[in-house]
mmCIF file of C-alpha atoms in Angstrom:
data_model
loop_
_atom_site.group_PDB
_atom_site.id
_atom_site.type_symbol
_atom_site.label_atom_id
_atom_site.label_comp_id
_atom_site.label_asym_id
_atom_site.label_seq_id
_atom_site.Cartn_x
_atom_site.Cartn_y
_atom_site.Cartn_z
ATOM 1 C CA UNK A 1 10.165 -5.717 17.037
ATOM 2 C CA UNK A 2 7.718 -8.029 15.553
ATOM 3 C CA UNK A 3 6.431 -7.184 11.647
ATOM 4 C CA UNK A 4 3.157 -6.962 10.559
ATOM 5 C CA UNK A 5 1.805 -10.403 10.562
ATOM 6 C CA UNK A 6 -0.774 -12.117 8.424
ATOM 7 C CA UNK A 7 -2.629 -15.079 8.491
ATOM 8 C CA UNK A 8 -3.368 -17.597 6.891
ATOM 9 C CA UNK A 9 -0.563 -16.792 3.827
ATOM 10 C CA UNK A 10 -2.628 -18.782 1.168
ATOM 11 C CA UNK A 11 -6.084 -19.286 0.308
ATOM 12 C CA UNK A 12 -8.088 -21.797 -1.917
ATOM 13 C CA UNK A 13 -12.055 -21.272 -1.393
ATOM 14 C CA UNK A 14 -14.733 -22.057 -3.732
ATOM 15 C CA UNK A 15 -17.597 -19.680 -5.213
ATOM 16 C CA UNK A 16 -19.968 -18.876 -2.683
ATOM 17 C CA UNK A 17 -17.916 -19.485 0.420
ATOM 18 C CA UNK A 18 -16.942 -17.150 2.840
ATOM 19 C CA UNK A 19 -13.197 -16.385 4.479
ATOM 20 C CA UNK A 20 -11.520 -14.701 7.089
ATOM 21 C CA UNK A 21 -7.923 -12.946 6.885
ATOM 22 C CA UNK A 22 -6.213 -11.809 9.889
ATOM 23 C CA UNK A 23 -4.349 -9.482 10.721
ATOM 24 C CA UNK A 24 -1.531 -8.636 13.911
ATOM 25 C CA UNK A 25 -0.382 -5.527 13.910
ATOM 26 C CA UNK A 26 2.889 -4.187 14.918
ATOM 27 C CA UNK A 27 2.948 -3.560 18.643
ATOM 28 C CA UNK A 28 1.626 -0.501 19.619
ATOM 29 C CA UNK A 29 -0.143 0.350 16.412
ATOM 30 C CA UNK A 30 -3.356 1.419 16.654
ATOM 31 C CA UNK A 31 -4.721 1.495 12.898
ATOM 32 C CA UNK A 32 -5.012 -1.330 11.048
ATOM 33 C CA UNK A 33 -5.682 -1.103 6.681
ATOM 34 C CA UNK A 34 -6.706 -3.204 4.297
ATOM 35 C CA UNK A 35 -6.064 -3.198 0.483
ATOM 36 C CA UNK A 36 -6.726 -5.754 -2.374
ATOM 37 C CA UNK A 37 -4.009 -5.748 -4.502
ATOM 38 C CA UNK A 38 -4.829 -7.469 -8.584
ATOM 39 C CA UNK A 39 -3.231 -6.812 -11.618
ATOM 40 C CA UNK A 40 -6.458 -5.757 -13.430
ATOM 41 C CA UNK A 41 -7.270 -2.831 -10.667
ATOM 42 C CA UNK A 42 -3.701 -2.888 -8.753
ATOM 43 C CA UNK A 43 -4.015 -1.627 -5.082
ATOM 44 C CA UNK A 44 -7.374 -0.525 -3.776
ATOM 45 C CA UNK A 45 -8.051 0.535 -0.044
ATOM 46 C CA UNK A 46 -10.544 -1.379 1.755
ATOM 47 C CA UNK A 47 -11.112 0.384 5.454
ATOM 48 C CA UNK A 48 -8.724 1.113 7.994
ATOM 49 C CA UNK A 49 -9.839 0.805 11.635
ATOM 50 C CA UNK A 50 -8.470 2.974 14.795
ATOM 51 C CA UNK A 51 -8.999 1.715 18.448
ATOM 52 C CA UNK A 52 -11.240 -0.624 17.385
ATOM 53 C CA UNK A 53 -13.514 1.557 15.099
ATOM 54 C CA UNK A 54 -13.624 1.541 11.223
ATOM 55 C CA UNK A 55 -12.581 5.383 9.917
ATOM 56 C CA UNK A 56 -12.357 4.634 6.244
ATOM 57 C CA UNK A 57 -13.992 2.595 3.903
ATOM 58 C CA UNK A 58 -12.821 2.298 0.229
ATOM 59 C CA UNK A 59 -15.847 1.787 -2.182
ATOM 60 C CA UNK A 60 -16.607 -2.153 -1.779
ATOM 61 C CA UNK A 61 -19.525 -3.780 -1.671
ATOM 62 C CA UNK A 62 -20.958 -4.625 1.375
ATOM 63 C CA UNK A 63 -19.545 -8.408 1.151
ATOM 64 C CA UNK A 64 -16.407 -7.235 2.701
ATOM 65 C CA UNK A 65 -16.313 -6.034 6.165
ATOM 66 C CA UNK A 66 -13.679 -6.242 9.023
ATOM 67 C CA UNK A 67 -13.389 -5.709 12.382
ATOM 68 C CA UNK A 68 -10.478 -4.566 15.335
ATOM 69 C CA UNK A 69 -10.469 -6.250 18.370
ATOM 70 C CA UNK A 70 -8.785 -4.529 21.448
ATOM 71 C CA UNK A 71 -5.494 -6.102 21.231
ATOM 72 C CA UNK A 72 -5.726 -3.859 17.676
ATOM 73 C CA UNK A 73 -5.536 -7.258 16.055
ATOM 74 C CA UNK A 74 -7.788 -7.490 13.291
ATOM 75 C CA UNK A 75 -10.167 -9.654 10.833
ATOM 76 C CA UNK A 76 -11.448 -9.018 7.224
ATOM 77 C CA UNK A 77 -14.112 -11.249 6.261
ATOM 78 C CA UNK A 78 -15.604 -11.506 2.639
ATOM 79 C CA UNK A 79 -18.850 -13.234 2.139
ATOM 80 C CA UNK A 80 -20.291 -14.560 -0.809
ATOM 81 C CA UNK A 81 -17.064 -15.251 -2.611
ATOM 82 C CA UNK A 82 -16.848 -14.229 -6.342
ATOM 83 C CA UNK A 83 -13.947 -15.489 -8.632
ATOM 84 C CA UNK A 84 -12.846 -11.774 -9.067
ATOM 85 C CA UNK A 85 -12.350 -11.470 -4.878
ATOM 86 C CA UNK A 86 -9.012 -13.718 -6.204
ATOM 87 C CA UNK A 87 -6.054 -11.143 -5.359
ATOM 88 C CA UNK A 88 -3.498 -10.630 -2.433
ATOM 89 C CA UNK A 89 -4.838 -9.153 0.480
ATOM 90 C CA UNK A 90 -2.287 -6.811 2.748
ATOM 91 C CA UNK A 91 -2.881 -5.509 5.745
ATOM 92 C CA UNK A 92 -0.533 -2.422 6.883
ATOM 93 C CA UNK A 93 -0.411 -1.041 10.258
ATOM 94 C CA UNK A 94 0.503 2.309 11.552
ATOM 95 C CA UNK A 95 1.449 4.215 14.848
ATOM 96 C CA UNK A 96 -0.625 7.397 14.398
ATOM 97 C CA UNK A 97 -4.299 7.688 12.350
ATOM 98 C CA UNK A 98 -3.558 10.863 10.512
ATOM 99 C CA UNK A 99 -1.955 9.907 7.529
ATOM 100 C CA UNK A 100 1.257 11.396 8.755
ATOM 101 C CA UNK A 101 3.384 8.049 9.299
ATOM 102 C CA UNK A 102 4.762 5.122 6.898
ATOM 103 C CA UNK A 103 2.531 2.065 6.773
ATOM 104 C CA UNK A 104 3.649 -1.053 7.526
ATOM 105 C CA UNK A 105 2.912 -4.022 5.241
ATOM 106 C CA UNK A 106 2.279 -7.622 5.660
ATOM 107 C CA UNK A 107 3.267 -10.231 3.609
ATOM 108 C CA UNK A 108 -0.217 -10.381 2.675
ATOM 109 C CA UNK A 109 -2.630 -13.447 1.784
ATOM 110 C CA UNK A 110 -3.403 -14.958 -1.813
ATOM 111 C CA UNK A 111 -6.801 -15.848 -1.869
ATOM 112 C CA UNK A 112 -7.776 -17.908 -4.628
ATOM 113 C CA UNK A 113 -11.155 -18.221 -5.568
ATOM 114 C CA UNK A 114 -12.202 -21.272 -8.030
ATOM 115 C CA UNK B 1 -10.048 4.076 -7.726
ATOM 116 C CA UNK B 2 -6.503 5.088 -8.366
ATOM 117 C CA UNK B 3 -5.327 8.800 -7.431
ATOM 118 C CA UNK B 4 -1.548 8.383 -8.455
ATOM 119 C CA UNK B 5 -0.403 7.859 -12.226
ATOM 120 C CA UNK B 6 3.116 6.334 -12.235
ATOM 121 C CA UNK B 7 5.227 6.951 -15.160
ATOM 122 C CA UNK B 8 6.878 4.811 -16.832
ATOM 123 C CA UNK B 9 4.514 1.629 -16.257
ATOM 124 C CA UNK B 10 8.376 -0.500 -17.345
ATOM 125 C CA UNK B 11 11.629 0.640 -16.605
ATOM 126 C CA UNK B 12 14.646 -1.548 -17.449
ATOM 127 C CA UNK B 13 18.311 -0.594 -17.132
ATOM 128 C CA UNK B 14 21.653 -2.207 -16.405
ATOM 129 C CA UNK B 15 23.326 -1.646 -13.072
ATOM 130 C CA UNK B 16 24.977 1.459 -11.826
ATOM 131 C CA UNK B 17 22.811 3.241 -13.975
ATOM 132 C CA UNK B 18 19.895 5.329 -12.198
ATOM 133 C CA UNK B 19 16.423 5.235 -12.494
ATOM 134 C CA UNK B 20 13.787 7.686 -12.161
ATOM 135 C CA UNK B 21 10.047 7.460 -12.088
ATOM 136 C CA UNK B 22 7.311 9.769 -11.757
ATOM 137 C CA UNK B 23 3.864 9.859 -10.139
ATOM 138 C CA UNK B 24 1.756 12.614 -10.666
ATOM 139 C CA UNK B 25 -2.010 12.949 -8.032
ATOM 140 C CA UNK B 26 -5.388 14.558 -8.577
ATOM 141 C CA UNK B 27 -6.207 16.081 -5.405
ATOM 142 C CA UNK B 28 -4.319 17.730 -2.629
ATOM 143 C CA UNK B 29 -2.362 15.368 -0.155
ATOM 144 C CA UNK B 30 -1.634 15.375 3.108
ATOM 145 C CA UNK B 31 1.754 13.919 2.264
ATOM 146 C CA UNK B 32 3.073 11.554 -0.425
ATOM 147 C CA UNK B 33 5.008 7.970 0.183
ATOM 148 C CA UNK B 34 6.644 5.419 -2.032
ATOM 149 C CA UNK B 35 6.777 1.994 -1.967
ATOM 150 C CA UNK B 36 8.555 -1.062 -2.981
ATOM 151 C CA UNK B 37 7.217 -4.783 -3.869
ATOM 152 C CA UNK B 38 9.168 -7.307 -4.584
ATOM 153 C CA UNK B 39 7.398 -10.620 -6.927
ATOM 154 C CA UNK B 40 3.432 -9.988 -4.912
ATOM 155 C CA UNK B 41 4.911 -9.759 -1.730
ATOM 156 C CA UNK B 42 4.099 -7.386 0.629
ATOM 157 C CA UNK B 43 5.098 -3.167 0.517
ATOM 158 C CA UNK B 44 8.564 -1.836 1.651
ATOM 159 C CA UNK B 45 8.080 1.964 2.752
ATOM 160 C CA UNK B 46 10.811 3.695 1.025
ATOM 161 C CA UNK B 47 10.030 7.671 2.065
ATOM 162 C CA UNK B 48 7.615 10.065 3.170
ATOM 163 C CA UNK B 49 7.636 13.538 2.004
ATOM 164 C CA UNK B 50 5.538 15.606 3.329
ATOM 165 C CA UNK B 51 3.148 18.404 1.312
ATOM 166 C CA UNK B 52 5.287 21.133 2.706
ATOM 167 C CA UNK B 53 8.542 19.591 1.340
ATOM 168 C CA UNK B 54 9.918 19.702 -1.750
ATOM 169 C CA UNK B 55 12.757 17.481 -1.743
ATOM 170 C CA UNK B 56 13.687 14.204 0.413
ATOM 171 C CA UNK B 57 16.986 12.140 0.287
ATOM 172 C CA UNK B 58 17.440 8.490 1.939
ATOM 173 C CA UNK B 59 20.900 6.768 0.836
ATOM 174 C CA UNK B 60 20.222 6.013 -2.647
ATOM 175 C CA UNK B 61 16.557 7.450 -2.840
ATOM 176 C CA UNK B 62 15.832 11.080 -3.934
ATOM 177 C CA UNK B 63 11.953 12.218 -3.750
ATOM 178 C CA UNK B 64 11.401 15.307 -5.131
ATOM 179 C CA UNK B 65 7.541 16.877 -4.801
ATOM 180 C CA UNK B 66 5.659 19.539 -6.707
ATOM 181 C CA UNK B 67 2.547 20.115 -5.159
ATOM 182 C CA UNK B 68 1.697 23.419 -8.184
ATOM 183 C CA UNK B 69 2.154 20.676 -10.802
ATOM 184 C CA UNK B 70 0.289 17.364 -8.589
ATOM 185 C CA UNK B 71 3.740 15.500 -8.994
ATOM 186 C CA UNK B 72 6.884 13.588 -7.655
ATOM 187 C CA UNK B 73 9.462 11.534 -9.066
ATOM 188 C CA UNK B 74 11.767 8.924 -7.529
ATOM 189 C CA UNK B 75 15.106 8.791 -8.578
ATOM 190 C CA UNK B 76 17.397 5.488 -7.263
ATOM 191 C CA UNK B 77 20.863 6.430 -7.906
ATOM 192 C CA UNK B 78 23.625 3.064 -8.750
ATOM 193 C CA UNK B 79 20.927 0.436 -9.280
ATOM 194 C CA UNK B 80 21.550 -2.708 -8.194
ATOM 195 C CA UNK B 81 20.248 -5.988 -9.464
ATOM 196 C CA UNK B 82 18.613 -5.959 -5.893
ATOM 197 C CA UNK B 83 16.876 -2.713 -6.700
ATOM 198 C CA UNK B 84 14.653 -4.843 -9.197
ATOM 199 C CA UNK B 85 10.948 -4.466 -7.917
ATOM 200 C CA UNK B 86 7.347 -2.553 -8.541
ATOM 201 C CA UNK B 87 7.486 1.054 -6.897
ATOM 202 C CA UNK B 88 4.109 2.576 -6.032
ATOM 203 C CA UNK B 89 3.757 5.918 -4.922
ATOM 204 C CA UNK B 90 0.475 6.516 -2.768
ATOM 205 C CA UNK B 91 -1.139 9.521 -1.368
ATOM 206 C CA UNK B 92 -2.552 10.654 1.758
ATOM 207 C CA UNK B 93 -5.513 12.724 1.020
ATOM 208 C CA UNK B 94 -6.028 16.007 2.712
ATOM 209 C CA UNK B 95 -7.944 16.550 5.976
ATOM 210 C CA UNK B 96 -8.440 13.155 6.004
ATOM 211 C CA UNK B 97 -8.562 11.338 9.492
ATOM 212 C CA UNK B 98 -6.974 8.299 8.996
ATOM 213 C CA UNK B 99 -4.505 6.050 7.284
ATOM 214 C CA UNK B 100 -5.994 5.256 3.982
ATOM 215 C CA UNK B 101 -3.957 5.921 1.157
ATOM 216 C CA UNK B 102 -4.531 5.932 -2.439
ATOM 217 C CA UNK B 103 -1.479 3.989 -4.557
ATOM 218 C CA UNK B 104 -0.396 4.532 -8.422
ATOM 219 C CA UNK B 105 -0.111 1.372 -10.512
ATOM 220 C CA UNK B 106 3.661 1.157 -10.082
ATOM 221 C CA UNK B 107 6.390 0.816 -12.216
ATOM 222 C CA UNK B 108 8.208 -2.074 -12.651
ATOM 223 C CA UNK B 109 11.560 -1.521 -12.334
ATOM 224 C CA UNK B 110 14.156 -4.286 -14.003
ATOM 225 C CA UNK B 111 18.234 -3.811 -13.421
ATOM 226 C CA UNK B 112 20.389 -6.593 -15.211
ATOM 227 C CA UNK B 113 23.684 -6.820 -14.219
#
């Protein structure tokens, strides 16, 4: 069975730009997390969607959003870049919504912001 | 912001030797996980022990959980050099519907050989 796969792996963007991560979860998986991971704040949650609707949100500003497409597959998009957005981005998926099951992790994406 | 405290933040010990580390939460959990990360990559779920448990073994890994006290500890039994890596432990919070889950800062755990 396929891992959780994200894309792209690396990131270089400049101050003001916007980007979009994505995410495939493992097959069958219906929720889909996001966390920012820096060594100043470590991991933070960003919003984890179910069947294509967001459940949780962490406490970001409103730059970052995301979205879940059908196929569960899904996109995190950060507007407005800011040199402190720099960190690695993971996506984990799950097989259940309630907090009872592992997460699985991707290998994440380093965004770099100059 | 963070819910789980890990304790140490730096663990270093030679192999064979075991390590343990220690998380302790603020609020009541739904169920408590750890994690591994090796150099920035991405997590390794280790184990899941749920609120109603109070200990959890897997090979190498003992959990233990005390919900009275808002704590668990990993203990890794025998490192190995390839037991060097940041453990998180992260919480579920109660009654919450969803996935979300609140991680520690880690540990960093370093085994020399």
């Amino acid at each position: 069975k396929a891992g959780v796969t994200q894309t792209p792996r690396y990131l270089i963007k400049t101050r003001g730009q916007q980007v979009t991560l994505s995410c495939s979860p493992i097959s069958g998986h219906r929720s889909v997390s996001w966390y920012q991971q820096t060594p100043g704040q470590g991991l933070q949650f960003l919003f984890e969607y179910f069947s294509e609707t967001q459940r949780n949100k962490g406490n970001f500003p409103g730059r970052f959003s995301g979205r879940q497409f059908s196929n569960s597959r899904s996109e995190m998009n950060v507007s407005t870049l800011e040199l402190g957005d720099s960190a690695l981005y993971l996506c984990a998926s799950s097989l259940v919504s309630f907090g009872n099951t592992e997460a699985f992790f991707g290998q994440g994406t380093r965004l770099t912001v100059v | 912001s963070q819910q789980g405290e890990e304790d140490p933040q730096a663990l270093s010990i030679q192999e064979g030797e075991n390590a343990t580390m220690n998380c302790s939460y603020k609020t009541s959990i739904n169920n408590l996980q750890w994690y591994r990360q090796n150099s920035g990559r991405g997590l390794v779920h280790l184990i899941l022990i749920r609120s109603n448990e109070r200990e959890k073994h897997s090979g190498r890994l003992r959990v233990t959980l005390d919900t009275s006290k808002k704590s668990s500890s990993l203990l890794i039994t025998a490192s190995r050099a390839a037991d060097t890596a940041s453990y998180f432990c992260a919480t579920a919070p109660l009654n919450q519907a969803g996935t979300a889950l609140i991680f520690g800062k880690g540990t960093t755990l370093s085994v020399s050989s």
